[in-house]
Short mmCIF file of C-alpha atoms in Angstrom, two decimals:
data_model
loop_
_atom_site.label_atom_id
_atom_site.label_comp_id
_atom_site.label_asym_id
_atom_site.label_seq_id
_atom_site.Cartn_x
_atom_site.Cartn_y
_atom_site.Cartn_z
CA UNK A 70 6.39 15.90 18.31
CA UNK A 71 4.74 13.06 16.30
CA UNK A 72 3.91 9.89 18.17
CA UNK A 73 6.63 7.20 17.98
CA UNK A 74 3.97 4.47 17.90
CA UNK A 75 3.24 2.46 14.77
CA UNK A 76 0.23 0.20 15.16
CA UNK A 77 0.54 -3.30 13.67
CA UNK A 78 -2.68 -3.99 11.78
CA UNK A 79 -2.59 -7.78 11.76
CA UNK A 80 -5.58 -8.33 9.52
CA UNK A 81 -6.37 -9.30 5.94
CA UNK A 82 -9.54 -7.20 5.85
CA UNK A 83 -9.09 -3.83 4.14
CA UNK A 84 -12.27 -2.39 5.61
CA UNK A 85 -11.29 -3.41 9.14
CA UNK A 86 -7.81 -1.94 8.66
CA UNK A 87 -9.27 1.29 7.29
CA UNK A 88 -11.70 1.52 10.20
CA UNK A 89 -8.82 1.22 12.67
CA UNK A 90 -6.83 3.87 10.81
CA UNK A 91 -9.75 6.30 11.00
CA UNK A 92 -10.16 5.65 14.73
CA UNK A 93 -6.43 6.00 15.45
CA UNK A 94 -5.54 8.92 13.19
CA UNK A 95 -3.93 11.66 15.25
CA UNK A 96 -3.33 9.31 18.18
CA UNK A 97 -0.43 7.29 16.73
CA UNK A 98 2.41 8.01 14.32
CA UNK A 99 1.51 5.44 11.67
CA UNK A 100 0.45 1.89 10.95
CA UNK A 101 2.34 -1.28 10.08
CA UNK A 102 1.05 -3.60 7.39
CA UNK A 103 2.75 -6.93 6.85
CA UNK A 104 2.78 -10.07 4.73
CA UNK A 105 -0.65 -11.14 5.92
CA UNK A 106 -2.28 -7.99 4.58
CA UNK A 107 -0.11 -7.66 1.48
CA UNK A 108 -0.59 -11.21 0.22
CA UNK A 109 -4.35 -10.92 0.67
CA UNK A 110 -4.81 -7.47 -0.87
CA UNK A 111 -1.71 -6.57 -2.87
CA UNK A 112 -0.65 -3.02 -3.73
CA UNK A 113 -4.24 -1.79 -4.01
CA UNK A 114 -4.84 -2.72 -0.39
CA UNK A 115 -1.79 -0.70 0.67
CA UNK A 116 -2.96 2.25 -1.42
CA UNK A 117 -6.40 2.10 0.23
CA UNK A 118 -4.71 2.65 3.59
CA UNK A 119 -2.16 5.27 2.54
CA UNK A 120 -4.96 7.30 0.97
CA UNK A 121 -6.34 7.79 4.49
CA UNK A 122 -3.32 9.94 5.30
CA UNK A 123 -1.48 7.74 7.78
CA UNK A 124 2.23 6.88 7.31
CA UNK A 125 2.65 3.19 6.45
CA UNK A 126 5.39 0.84 7.58
CA UNK A 127 5.27 -1.93 4.95
CA UNK A 128 6.83 -4.86 6.78
CA UNK A 129 7.54 -7.52 4.14
CA UNK A 130 10.92 -8.73 5.47
CA UNK A 131 12.50 -9.42 2.09
CA UNK A 132 15.05 -12.24 2.21
CA UNK A 133 16.25 -13.65 -1.11
CA UNK A 134 19.12 -13.32 -3.54
CA UNK A 135 20.23 -9.68 -4.10
CA UNK A 136 18.73 -9.36 -7.58
CA UNK A 137 15.31 -10.60 -6.45
CA UNK A 138 15.24 -8.35 -3.40
CA UNK A 139 16.26 -5.36 -5.52
CA UNK A 140 13.40 -6.08 -7.93
CA UNK A 141 10.95 -6.38 -5.05
CA UNK A 142 12.16 -3.10 -3.59
CA UNK A 143 11.69 -1.32 -6.91
CA UNK A 144 8.27 -2.94 -7.15
CA UNK A 145 6.98 -1.34 -3.95
CA UNK A 146 8.43 2.10 -4.74
CA UNK A 147 5.12 3.47 -6.17
CA UNK A 148 3.48 2.72 -2.80
CA UNK A 149 5.96 5.06 -1.05
CA UNK A 150 5.85 3.43 2.38
CA UNK A 151 7.61 5.32 5.16
CA UNK A 152 9.54 2.17 6.14
CA UNK A 153 10.08 -1.28 4.72
CA UNK A 154 12.14 -4.25 5.88
CA UNK A 155 14.71 -6.81 4.83
CA UNK A 156 16.24 -9.62 6.87
CA UNK A 157 19.80 -8.79 7.88
CA UNK A 158 20.50 -12.53 7.69
CA UNK A 159 20.19 -12.20 3.92
CA UNK A 160 23.71 -10.82 3.93
CA UNK A 161 25.67 -7.71 3.08
CA UNK A 162 25.21 -7.79 -0.70
CA UNK A 163 21.47 -8.37 -0.42
CA UNK A 164 21.06 -5.40 1.91
CA UNK A 165 23.21 -3.18 -0.31
CA UNK A 166 21.06 -4.14 -3.29
CA UNK A 167 17.90 -3.29 -1.33
CA UNK A 168 19.14 0.16 -0.35
CA UNK A 169 20.29 0.95 -3.90
CA UNK A 170 17.00 -0.24 -5.39
CA UNK A 171 14.97 1.80 -2.89
CA UNK A 172 16.73 4.94 -4.12
CA UNK A 173 16.41 3.98 -7.78
CA UNK A 174 12.77 3.01 -7.51
CA UNK A 175 11.74 6.19 -5.74
CA UNK A 176 13.60 8.35 -8.26
CA UNK A 177 11.98 6.52 -11.17
CA UNK A 178 8.43 7.02 -9.94
CA UNK A 179 8.95 10.41 -8.31
CA UNK A 180 7.77 9.30 -4.88
CA UNK A 181 9.38 9.57 -1.43
CA UNK A 182 11.92 6.82 -0.77
CA UNK A 183 11.11 4.01 1.64
CA UNK A 184 13.55 3.88 4.53
CA UNK A 185 15.09 0.42 4.59
CA UNK A 186 15.17 -1.28 7.97
CA UNK A 187 17.12 -4.48 8.62
CA UNK A 188 15.51 -7.06 10.89
CA UNK A 189 18.07 -8.62 13.23
CA UNK A 190 16.48 -11.43 15.27
CA UNK A 191 12.69 -11.78 15.39
CA UNK A 192 11.13 -11.00 18.76
CA UNK A 193 9.40 -14.39 18.70
CA UNK A 194 12.82 -16.09 18.88
CA UNK A 195 14.48 -16.78 22.22
CA UNK A 196 17.76 -18.55 23.01
CA UNK A 197 16.52 -22.15 22.56
CA UNK A 198 14.82 -21.22 19.28
CA UNK A 199 18.00 -19.55 18.03
CA UNK A 200 20.08 -22.62 18.83
CA UNK A 201 17.51 -24.90 17.21
CA UNK A 202 18.13 -23.28 13.83
CA UNK A 203 21.89 -23.67 14.13
CA UNK A 204 23.15 -20.36 15.49
CA UNK A 205 25.80 -20.38 18.19
CA UNK A 206 26.26 -17.77 20.88
CA UNK A 207 23.66 -15.63 22.60
CA UNK A 208 20.74 -13.81 21.00
CA UNK A 209 22.47 -10.50 21.75
CA UNK A 210 25.66 -11.65 20.03
CA UNK A 211 23.69 -12.59 16.93
CA UNK A 212 21.85 -9.28 16.98
CA UNK A 213 25.09 -7.32 17.28
CA UNK A 214 26.68 -9.34 14.46
CA UNK A 215 23.76 -8.68 12.12
CA UNK A 216 23.49 -5.03 13.18
CA UNK A 217 27.12 -4.41 12.24
CA UNK A 218 26.53 -6.05 8.88
CA UNK A 219 23.43 -3.95 8.28
CA UNK A 220 25.22 -0.73 9.10
CA UNK A 221 27.98 -1.69 6.65
CA UNK A 222 25.25 -1.98 4.01
CA UNK A 223 24.09 1.60 4.80
CA UNK A 224 20.54 0.68 5.78
CA UNK A 225 18.46 3.43 7.36
CA UNK A 226 17.81 1.61 10.60
CA UNK A 227 17.33 -1.62 12.46
CA UNK A 228 14.41 -3.62 13.81
CA UNK A 229 15.36 -5.20 17.11
CA UNK A 230 13.89 -6.48 20.35
CA UNK A 231 13.53 -3.92 23.14
CA UNK A 232 16.05 -5.94 25.12
CA UNK A 233 18.72 -5.14 22.54
CA UNK A 234 18.01 -1.41 22.21
CA UNK A 235 20.38 -0.22 24.93
CA UNK A 236 23.47 -2.19 23.79
CA UNK A 237 22.82 -1.32 20.13
CA UNK A 238 22.40 2.35 20.95
CA UNK A 239 25.65 2.29 22.91
CA UNK A 240 27.48 0.52 20.09
CA UNK A 241 26.04 2.43 17.13
CA UNK A 242 25.35 5.89 18.54
CA UNK A 243 22.45 8.25 17.99
CA UNK A 244 22.49 8.17 14.18
CA UNK A 245 20.93 4.75 13.69
CA UNK A 246 17.13 4.51 13.77
CA UNK A 247 15.90 1.75 16.05
CA UNK A 248 12.40 0.41 15.42
CA UNK A 249 11.21 -1.87 18.17
CA UNK A 250 8.41 -4.48 18.16
CA UNK A 251 7.72 -6.66 21.18
CA UNK A 252 6.24 -3.69 23.03
CA UNK A 253 3.65 -4.58 25.62
CA UNK A 254 2.14 -2.15 28.13
CA UNK A 255 2.05 -3.54 31.67
CA UNK A 256 -1.69 -4.08 31.33
CA UNK A 257 -1.40 -6.22 28.16
CA UNK A 258 -0.58 -9.89 27.63
CA UNK A 259 2.78 -10.79 26.03
CA UNK A 260 1.16 -13.15 23.50
CA UNK A 261 3.71 -14.88 21.22
CA UNK A 262 6.41 -12.31 21.85
CA UNK A 263 9.32 -13.67 23.91
CA UNK A 264 11.48 -10.56 24.40
CA UNK A 265 9.21 -7.71 25.48
CA UNK A 266 9.27 -4.36 27.29
CA UNK A 267 6.83 -1.57 28.14
CA UNK A 268 6.56 1.48 25.86
CA UNK A 269 8.11 3.88 28.36
CA UNK A 270 10.97 1.50 29.17
CA UNK A 271 11.80 0.98 25.49
CA UNK A 272 11.88 4.71 24.81
CA UNK A 273 14.04 5.29 27.89
CA UNK A 274 16.51 2.72 26.57
CA UNK A 275 16.79 4.53 23.23
CA UNK A 276 14.07 3.21 20.91
CA UNK A 277 13.01 5.68 18.19
CA UNK A 278 9.80 3.96 17.06
CA UNK A 279 7.59 1.44 18.84
CA UNK A 280 5.51 -1.18 17.05
CA UNK A 281 2.43 -2.11 19.05
CA UNK A 282 -0.32 -4.39 17.78
CA UNK A 283 -2.85 -6.32 19.83
CA UNK A 284 -2.80 -4.13 22.95
CA UNK A 285 -4.39 -1.50 20.69
CA UNK A 286 -6.11 -3.39 17.87
CA UNK A 287 -7.69 -6.05 20.10
CA UNK A 288 -8.86 -3.55 22.71
CA UNK A 289 -12.55 -2.92 23.16
CA UNK A 290 -11.77 0.74 22.42
CA UNK A 291 -8.61 0.98 20.27
CA UNK A 292 -8.55 4.77 20.45
CA UNK A 293 -8.67 4.73 24.23
CA UNK A 294 -5.87 2.14 24.34
CA UNK A 295 -3.76 4.38 22.09
CA UNK A 296 -4.44 7.34 24.38
CA UNK A 297 -3.46 5.28 27.40
CA UNK A 298 -0.14 4.41 25.77
CA UNK A 299 0.41 8.05 24.81
CA UNK A 300 -0.10 9.01 28.45
CA UNK A 301 2.51 6.45 29.51
CA UNK A 302 4.97 7.96 27.02
CA UNK A 303 4.32 11.57 28.03
CA UNK A 304 7.32 13.25 29.71
#
């Protein structure tokens, strides 16, 4: 079974990202590239990584009016990422437009379709931070509200904190794909993530894919760190 781990390559350097991909190939399921990398290197930077044969999660978190998000989704279709993201807070119509455009774009260019994931509440946001931007109720209530909206838009899956995996799995069943950042092995520092869990705990609670960054990429030996996580996940 392929590894559920996607490694977040938080870098703007294509050569450094490529070096990590080469070291980690066969040890993880794929890599995540985000705004930092994309704004520095554009589509050619993404292509340089996909050409190395590792599935790419292109995490751009689109959040704009429906027409703009649809255009952006069609724009990344030639890159054929395995996953891409939109903010569920962008609303039902925006998410519907993203899903429709992902299908249309992939058909037009003859490439595999990106699976659209809706981001609920960022893992860097805790209760005080949520209230500071005007939301009422608990973080979990906001996550559940946005998750229901995302499912109504027929997205392929959700990005959520590990602390919300179990209630979302119970509410939405086995069909929804749950992609979970905020994963920190017991031997790693939490960093700027507020709502975290270990890899094995997150999988036990129902996570399908785990996004792990610095515990692997900042390790003295990234390959060994990936192996250590794989051992923790082994049945």
